[in-house]
PDB file of C-alpha atoms in Angstrom:
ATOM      1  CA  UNK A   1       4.873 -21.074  -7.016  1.00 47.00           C
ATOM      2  CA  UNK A   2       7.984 -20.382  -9.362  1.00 49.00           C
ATOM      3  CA  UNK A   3       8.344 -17.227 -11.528  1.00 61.00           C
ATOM      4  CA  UNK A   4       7.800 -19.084 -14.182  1.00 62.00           C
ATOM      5  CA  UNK A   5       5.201 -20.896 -13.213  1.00 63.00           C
ATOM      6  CA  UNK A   6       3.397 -17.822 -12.088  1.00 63.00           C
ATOM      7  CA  UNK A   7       4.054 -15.713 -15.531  1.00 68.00           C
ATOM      8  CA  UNK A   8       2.408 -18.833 -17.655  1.00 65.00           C
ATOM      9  CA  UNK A   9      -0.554 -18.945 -15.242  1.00 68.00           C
ATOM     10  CA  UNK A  10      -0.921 -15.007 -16.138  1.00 66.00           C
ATOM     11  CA  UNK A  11      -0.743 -16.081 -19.695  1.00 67.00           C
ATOM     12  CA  UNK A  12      -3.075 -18.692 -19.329  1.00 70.00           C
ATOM     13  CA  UNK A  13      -5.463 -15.982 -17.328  1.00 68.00           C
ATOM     14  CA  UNK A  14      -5.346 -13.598 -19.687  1.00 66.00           C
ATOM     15  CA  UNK A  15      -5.810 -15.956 -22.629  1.00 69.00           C
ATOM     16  CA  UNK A  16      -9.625 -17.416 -20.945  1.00 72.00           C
ATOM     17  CA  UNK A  17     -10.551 -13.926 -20.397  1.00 63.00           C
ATOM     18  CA  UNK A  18      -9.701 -12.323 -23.815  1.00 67.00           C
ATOM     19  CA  UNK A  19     -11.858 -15.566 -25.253  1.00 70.00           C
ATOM     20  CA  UNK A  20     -14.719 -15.331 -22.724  1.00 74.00           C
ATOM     21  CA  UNK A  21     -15.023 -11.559 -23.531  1.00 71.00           C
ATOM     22  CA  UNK A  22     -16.744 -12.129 -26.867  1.00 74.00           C
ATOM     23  CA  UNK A  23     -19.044 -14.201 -26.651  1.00 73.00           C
ATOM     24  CA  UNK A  24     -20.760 -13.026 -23.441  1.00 75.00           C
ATOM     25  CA  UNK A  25     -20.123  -9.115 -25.349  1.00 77.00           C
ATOM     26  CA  UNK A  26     -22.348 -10.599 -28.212  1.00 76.00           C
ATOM     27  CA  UNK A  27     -25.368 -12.329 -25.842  1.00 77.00           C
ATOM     28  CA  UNK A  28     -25.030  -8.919 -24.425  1.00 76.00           C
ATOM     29  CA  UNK A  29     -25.466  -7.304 -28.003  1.00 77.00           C
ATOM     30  CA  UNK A  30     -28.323  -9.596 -29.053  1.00 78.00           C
ATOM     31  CA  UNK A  31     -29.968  -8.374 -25.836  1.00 74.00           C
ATOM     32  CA  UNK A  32     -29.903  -5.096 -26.127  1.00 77.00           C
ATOM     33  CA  UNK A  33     -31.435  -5.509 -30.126  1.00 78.00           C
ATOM     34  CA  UNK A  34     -34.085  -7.742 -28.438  1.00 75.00           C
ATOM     35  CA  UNK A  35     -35.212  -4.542 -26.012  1.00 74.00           C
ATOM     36  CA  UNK A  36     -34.961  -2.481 -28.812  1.00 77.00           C
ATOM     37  CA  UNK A  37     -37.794  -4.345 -30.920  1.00 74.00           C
ATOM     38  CA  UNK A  38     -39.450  -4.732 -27.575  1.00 73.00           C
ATOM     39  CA  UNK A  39     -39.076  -0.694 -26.289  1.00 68.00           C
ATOM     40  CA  UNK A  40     -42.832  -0.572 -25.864  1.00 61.00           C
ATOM     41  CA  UNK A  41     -43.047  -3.317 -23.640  1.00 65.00           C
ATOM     42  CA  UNK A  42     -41.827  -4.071 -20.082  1.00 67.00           C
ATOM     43  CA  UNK A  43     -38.605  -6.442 -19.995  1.00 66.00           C
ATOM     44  CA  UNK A  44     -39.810  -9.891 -18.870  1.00 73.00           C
ATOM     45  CA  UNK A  45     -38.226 -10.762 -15.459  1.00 78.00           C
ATOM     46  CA  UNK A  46     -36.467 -13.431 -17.289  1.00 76.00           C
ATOM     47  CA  UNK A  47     -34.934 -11.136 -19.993  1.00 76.00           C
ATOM     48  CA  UNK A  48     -33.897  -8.724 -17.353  1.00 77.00           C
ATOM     49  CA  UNK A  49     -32.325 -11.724 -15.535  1.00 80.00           C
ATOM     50  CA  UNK A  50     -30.617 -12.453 -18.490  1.00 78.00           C
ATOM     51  CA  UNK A  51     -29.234  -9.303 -19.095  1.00 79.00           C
ATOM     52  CA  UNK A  52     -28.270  -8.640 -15.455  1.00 81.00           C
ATOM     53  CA  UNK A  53     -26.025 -11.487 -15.316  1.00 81.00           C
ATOM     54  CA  UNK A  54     -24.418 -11.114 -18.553  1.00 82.00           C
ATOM     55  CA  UNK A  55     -23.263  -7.425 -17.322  1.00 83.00           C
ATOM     56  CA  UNK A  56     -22.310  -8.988 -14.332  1.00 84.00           C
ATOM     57  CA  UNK A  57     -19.899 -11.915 -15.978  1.00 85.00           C
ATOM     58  CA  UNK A  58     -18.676  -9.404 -17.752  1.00 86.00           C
ATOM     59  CA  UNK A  59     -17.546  -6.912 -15.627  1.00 88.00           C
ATOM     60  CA  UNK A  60     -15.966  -9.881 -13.597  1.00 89.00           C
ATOM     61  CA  UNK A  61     -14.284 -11.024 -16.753  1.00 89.00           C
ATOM     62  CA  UNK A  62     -12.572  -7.581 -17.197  1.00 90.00           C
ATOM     63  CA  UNK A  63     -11.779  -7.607 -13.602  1.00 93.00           C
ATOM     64  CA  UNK A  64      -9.840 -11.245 -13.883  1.00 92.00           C
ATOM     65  CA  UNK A  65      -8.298 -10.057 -16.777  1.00 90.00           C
ATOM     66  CA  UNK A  66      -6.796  -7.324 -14.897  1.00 93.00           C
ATOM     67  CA  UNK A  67      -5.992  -9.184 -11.611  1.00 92.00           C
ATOM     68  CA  UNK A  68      -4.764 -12.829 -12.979  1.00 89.00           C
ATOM     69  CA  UNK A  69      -3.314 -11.413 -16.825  1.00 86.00           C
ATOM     70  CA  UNK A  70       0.242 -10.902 -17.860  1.00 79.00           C
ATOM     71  CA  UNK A  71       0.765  -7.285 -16.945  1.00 75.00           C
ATOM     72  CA  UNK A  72       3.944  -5.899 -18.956  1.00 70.00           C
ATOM     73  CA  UNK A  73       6.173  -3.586 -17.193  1.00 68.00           C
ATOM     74  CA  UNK A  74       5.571  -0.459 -19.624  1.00 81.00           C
ATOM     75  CA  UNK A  75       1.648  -0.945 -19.896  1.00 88.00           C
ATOM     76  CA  UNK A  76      -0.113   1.714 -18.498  1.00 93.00           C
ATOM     77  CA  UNK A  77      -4.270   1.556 -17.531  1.00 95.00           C
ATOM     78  CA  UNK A  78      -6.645   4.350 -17.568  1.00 95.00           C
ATOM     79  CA  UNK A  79      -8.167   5.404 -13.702  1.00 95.00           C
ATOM     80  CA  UNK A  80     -11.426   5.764 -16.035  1.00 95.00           C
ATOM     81  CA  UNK A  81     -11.036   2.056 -17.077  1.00 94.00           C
ATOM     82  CA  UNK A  82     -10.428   0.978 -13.535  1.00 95.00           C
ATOM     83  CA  UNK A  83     -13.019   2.604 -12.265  1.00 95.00           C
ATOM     84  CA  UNK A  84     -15.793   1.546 -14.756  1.00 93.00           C
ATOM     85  CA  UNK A  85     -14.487  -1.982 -13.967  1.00 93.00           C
ATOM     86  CA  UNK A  86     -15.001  -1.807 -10.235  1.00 95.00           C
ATOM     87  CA  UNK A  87     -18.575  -0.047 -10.862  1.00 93.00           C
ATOM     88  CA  UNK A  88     -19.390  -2.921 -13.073  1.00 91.00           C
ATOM     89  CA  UNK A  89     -17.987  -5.677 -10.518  1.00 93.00           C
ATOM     90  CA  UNK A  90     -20.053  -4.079  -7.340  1.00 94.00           C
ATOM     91  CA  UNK A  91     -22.995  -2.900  -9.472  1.00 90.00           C
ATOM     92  CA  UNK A  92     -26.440  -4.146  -7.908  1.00 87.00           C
ATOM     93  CA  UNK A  93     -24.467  -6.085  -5.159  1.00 90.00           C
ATOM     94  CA  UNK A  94     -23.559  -6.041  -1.494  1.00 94.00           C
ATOM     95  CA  UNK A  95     -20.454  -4.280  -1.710  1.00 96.00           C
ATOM     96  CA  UNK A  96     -19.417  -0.840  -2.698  1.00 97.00           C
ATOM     97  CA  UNK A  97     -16.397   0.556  -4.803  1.00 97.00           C
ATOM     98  CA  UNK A  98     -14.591   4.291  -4.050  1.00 96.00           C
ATOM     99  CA  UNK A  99     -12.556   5.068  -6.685  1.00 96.00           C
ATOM    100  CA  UNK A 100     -11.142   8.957  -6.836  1.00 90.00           C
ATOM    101  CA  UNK A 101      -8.184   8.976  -8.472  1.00 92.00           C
ATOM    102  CA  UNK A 102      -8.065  10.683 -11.429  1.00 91.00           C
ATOM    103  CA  UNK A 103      -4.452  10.109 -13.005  1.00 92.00           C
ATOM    104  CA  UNK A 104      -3.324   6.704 -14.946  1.00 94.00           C
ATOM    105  CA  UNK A 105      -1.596   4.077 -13.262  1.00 94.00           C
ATOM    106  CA  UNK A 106       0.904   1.446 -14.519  1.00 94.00           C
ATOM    107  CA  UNK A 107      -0.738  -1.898 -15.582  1.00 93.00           C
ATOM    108  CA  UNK A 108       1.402  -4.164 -12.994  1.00 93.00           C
ATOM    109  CA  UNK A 109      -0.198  -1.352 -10.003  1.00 96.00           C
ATOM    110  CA  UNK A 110      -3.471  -2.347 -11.325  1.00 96.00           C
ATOM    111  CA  UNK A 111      -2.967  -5.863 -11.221  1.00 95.00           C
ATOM    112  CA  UNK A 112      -1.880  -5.541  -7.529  1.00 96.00           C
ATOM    113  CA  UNK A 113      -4.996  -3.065  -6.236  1.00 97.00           C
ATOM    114  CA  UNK A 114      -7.302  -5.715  -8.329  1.00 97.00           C
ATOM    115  CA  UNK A 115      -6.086  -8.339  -6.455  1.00 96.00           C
ATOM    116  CA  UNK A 116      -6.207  -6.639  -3.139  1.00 98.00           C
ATOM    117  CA  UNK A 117     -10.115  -6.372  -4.179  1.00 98.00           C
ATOM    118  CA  UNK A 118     -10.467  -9.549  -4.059  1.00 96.00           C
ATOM    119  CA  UNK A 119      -9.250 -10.199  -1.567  1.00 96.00           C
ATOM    120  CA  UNK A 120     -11.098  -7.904   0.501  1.00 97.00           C
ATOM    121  CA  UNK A 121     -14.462  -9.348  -1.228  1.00 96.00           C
ATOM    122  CA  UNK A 122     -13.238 -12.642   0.143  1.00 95.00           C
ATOM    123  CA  UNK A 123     -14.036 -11.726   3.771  1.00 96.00           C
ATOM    124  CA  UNK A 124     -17.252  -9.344   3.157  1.00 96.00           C
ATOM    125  CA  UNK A 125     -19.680 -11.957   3.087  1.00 90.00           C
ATOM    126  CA  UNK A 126     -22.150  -9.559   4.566  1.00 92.00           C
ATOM    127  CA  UNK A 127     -21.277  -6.319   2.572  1.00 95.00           C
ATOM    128  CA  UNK A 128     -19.624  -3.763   3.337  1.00 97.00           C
ATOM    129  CA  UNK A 129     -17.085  -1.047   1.353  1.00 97.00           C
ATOM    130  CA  UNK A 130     -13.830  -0.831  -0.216  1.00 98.00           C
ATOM    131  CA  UNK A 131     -12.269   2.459  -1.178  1.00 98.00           C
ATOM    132  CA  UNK A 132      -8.444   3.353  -2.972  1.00 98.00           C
ATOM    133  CA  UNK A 133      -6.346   6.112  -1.776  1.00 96.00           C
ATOM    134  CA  UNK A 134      -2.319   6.935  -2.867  1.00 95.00           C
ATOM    135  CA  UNK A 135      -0.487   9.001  -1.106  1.00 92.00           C
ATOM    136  CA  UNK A 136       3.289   9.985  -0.987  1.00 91.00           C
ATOM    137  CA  UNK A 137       3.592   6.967  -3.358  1.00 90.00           C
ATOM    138  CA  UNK A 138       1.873   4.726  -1.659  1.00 95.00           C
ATOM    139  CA  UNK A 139      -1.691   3.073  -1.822  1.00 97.00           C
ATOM    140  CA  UNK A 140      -4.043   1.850   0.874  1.00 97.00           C
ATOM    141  CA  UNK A 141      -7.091  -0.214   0.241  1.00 98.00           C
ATOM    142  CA  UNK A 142      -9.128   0.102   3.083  1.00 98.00           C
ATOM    143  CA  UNK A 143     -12.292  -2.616   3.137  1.00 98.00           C
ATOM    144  CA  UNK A 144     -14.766  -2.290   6.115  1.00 97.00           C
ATOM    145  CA  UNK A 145     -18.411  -3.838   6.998  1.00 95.00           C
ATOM    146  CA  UNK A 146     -20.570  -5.130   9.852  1.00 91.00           C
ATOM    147  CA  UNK A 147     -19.682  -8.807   9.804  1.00 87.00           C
ATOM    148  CA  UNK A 148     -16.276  -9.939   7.928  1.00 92.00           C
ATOM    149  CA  UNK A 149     -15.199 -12.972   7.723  1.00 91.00           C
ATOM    150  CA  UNK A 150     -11.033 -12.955   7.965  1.00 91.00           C
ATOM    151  CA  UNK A 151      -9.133 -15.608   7.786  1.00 89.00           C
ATOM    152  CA  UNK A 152      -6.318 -15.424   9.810  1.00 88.00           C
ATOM    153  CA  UNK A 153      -3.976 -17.886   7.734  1.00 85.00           C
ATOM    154  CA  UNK A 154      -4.411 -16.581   4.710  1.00 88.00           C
ATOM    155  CA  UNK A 155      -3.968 -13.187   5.316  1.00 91.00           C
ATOM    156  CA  UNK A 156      -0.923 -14.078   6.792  1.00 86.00           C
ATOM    157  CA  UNK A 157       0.725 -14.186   3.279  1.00 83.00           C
ATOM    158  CA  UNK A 158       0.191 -10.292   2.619  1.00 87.00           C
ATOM    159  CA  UNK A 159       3.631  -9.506   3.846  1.00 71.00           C
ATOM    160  CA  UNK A 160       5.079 -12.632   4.240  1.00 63.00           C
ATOM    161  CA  UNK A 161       5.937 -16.071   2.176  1.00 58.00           C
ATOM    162  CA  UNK A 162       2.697 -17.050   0.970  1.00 51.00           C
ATOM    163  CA  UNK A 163       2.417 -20.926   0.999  1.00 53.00           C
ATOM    164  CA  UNK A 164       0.227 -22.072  -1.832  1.00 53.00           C
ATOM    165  CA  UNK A 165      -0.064 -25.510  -1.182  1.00 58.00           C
ATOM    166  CA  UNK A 166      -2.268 -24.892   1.428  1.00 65.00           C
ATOM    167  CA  UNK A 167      -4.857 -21.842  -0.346  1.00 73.00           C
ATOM    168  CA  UNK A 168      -7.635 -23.278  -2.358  1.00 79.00           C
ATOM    169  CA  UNK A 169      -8.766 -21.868  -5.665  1.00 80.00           C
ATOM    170  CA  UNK A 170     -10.647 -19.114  -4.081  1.00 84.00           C
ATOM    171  CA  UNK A 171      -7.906 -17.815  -2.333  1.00 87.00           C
ATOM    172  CA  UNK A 172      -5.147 -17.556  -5.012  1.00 87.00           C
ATOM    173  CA  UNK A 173      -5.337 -13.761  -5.453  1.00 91.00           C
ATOM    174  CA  UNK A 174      -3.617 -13.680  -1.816  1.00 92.00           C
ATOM    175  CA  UNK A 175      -1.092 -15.935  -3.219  1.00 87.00           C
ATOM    176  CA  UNK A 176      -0.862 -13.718  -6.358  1.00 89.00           C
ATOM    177  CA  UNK A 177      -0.730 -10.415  -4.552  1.00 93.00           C
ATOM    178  CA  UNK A 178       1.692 -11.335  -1.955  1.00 90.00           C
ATOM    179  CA  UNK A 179       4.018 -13.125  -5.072  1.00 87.00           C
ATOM    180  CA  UNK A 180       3.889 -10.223  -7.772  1.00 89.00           C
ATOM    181  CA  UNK A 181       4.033  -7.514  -4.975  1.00 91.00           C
ATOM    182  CA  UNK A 182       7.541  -8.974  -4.371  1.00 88.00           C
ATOM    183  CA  UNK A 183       8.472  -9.483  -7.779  1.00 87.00           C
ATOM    184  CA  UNK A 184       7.659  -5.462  -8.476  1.00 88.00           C
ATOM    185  CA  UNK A 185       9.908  -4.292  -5.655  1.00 91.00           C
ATOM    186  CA  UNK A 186       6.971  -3.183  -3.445  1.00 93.00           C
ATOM    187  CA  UNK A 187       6.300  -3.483  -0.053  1.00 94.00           C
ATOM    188  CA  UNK A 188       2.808  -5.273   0.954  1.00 95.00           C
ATOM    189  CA  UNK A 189       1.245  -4.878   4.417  1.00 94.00           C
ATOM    190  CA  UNK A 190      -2.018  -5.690   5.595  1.00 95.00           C
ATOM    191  CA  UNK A 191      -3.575  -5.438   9.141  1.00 94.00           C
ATOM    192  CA  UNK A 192      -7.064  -7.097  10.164  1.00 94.00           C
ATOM    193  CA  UNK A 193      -9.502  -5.986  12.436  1.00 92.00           C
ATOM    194  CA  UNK A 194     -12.891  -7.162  13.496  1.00 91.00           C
ATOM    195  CA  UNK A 195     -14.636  -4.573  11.096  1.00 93.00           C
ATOM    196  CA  UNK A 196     -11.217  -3.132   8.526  1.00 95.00           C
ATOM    197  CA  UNK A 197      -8.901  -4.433   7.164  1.00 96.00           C
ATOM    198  CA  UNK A 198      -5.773  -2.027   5.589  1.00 97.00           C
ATOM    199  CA  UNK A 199      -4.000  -3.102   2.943  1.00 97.00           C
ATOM    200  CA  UNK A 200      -0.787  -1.287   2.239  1.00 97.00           C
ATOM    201  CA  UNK A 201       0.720  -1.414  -1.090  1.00 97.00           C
ATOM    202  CA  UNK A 202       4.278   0.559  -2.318  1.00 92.00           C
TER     203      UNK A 202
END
């Protein structure tokens, strides 16, 4: 994938998100006034169903929007924001978020750490935890569980040429990561085990 190629598809990423946002923010809205008329009453499993997966869309929305969007050099993103999105994303699921940090990160960084989330998702199919650290300058996502499923071949482009030609549409964020990781002038690394896998970014 071209520079160019890669900077529109950000565009176009960002653009789907920023018009998906709304609406699902208003269901979301109309929900909430719904329980409000209803506070003396139980939620009906339906409405509750309802609700849960609007939060849940929406949280993945923000997450997208972070990963796949046009990141400018000079934008900066709140650790509070990218926290509340990774709470959001794992929220009532299989997989857990550990997010520490406390300090503000540039917006390209978390572009690069959202992408290394999902591509650790990709290979928890049976749960499992992912956790951020930085040190000296450098982070390390660190994703472990009881059964993963890795793929050797496509983790093979976190550090390497990635070859898009052959990763399907659920696998682009290893395209993505391993592409705007060069382009930023850091170093990606990423080693697999049966029950970890450490991702290296910096």
């Amino acid at each position: 994938m071209s520079d160019d190629r890669a900077a529109l598809a950000a565009l176009v990423g960002s653009r789907l998100c920023h018009d998906l946002i709304s609406p699902i923010s208003a269901i979301q809205n109309g929900l909430e006034l719904i329980a409000l008329e209803q506070a003396s009453a139980a939620p009906a499993p339906e409405m509750q169903l309802i609700q849960d997966s609007c939060t849940n869309a929406t949280a993945r929305i923000r997450l997208f929007r972070v990963a796949f969007g046009s990141a400018g050099s000079e934008q900066v993103m709140s650790s509070r924001d990218m926290a509340d999105i990774l709470a959001g994303v794992t929220q009532g699921g299989r997989i857990a978020a550990t997010w520490t940090l406390a300090e503000d990160l540039p917006r390209f960084e978390a572009q690069l750490l959202s992408l290394a989330f999902l591509c650790c998702e990709s290979a928890l199919s049976a749960g499992g935890e992912v956790s951020f650290a930085r040190m000296d300058g450098i982070w390390q996502i660190v994703a472990s569980g009881p059964r993963m499923r890795i793929e050797p071949e496509i983790w093979a482009c976190l550090g390497g040429p990635a070859v898009v030609e052959e990763i399907s549409p659920s696998r682009v964020q290893f395209a993505l990561l391993s592409l705007f990781a060069r382009e930023s002038g850091m170093g990606l690394l990423a080693r697999t085990e049966e029950t970890r896998i450490d991702i290296r970014i910096g």
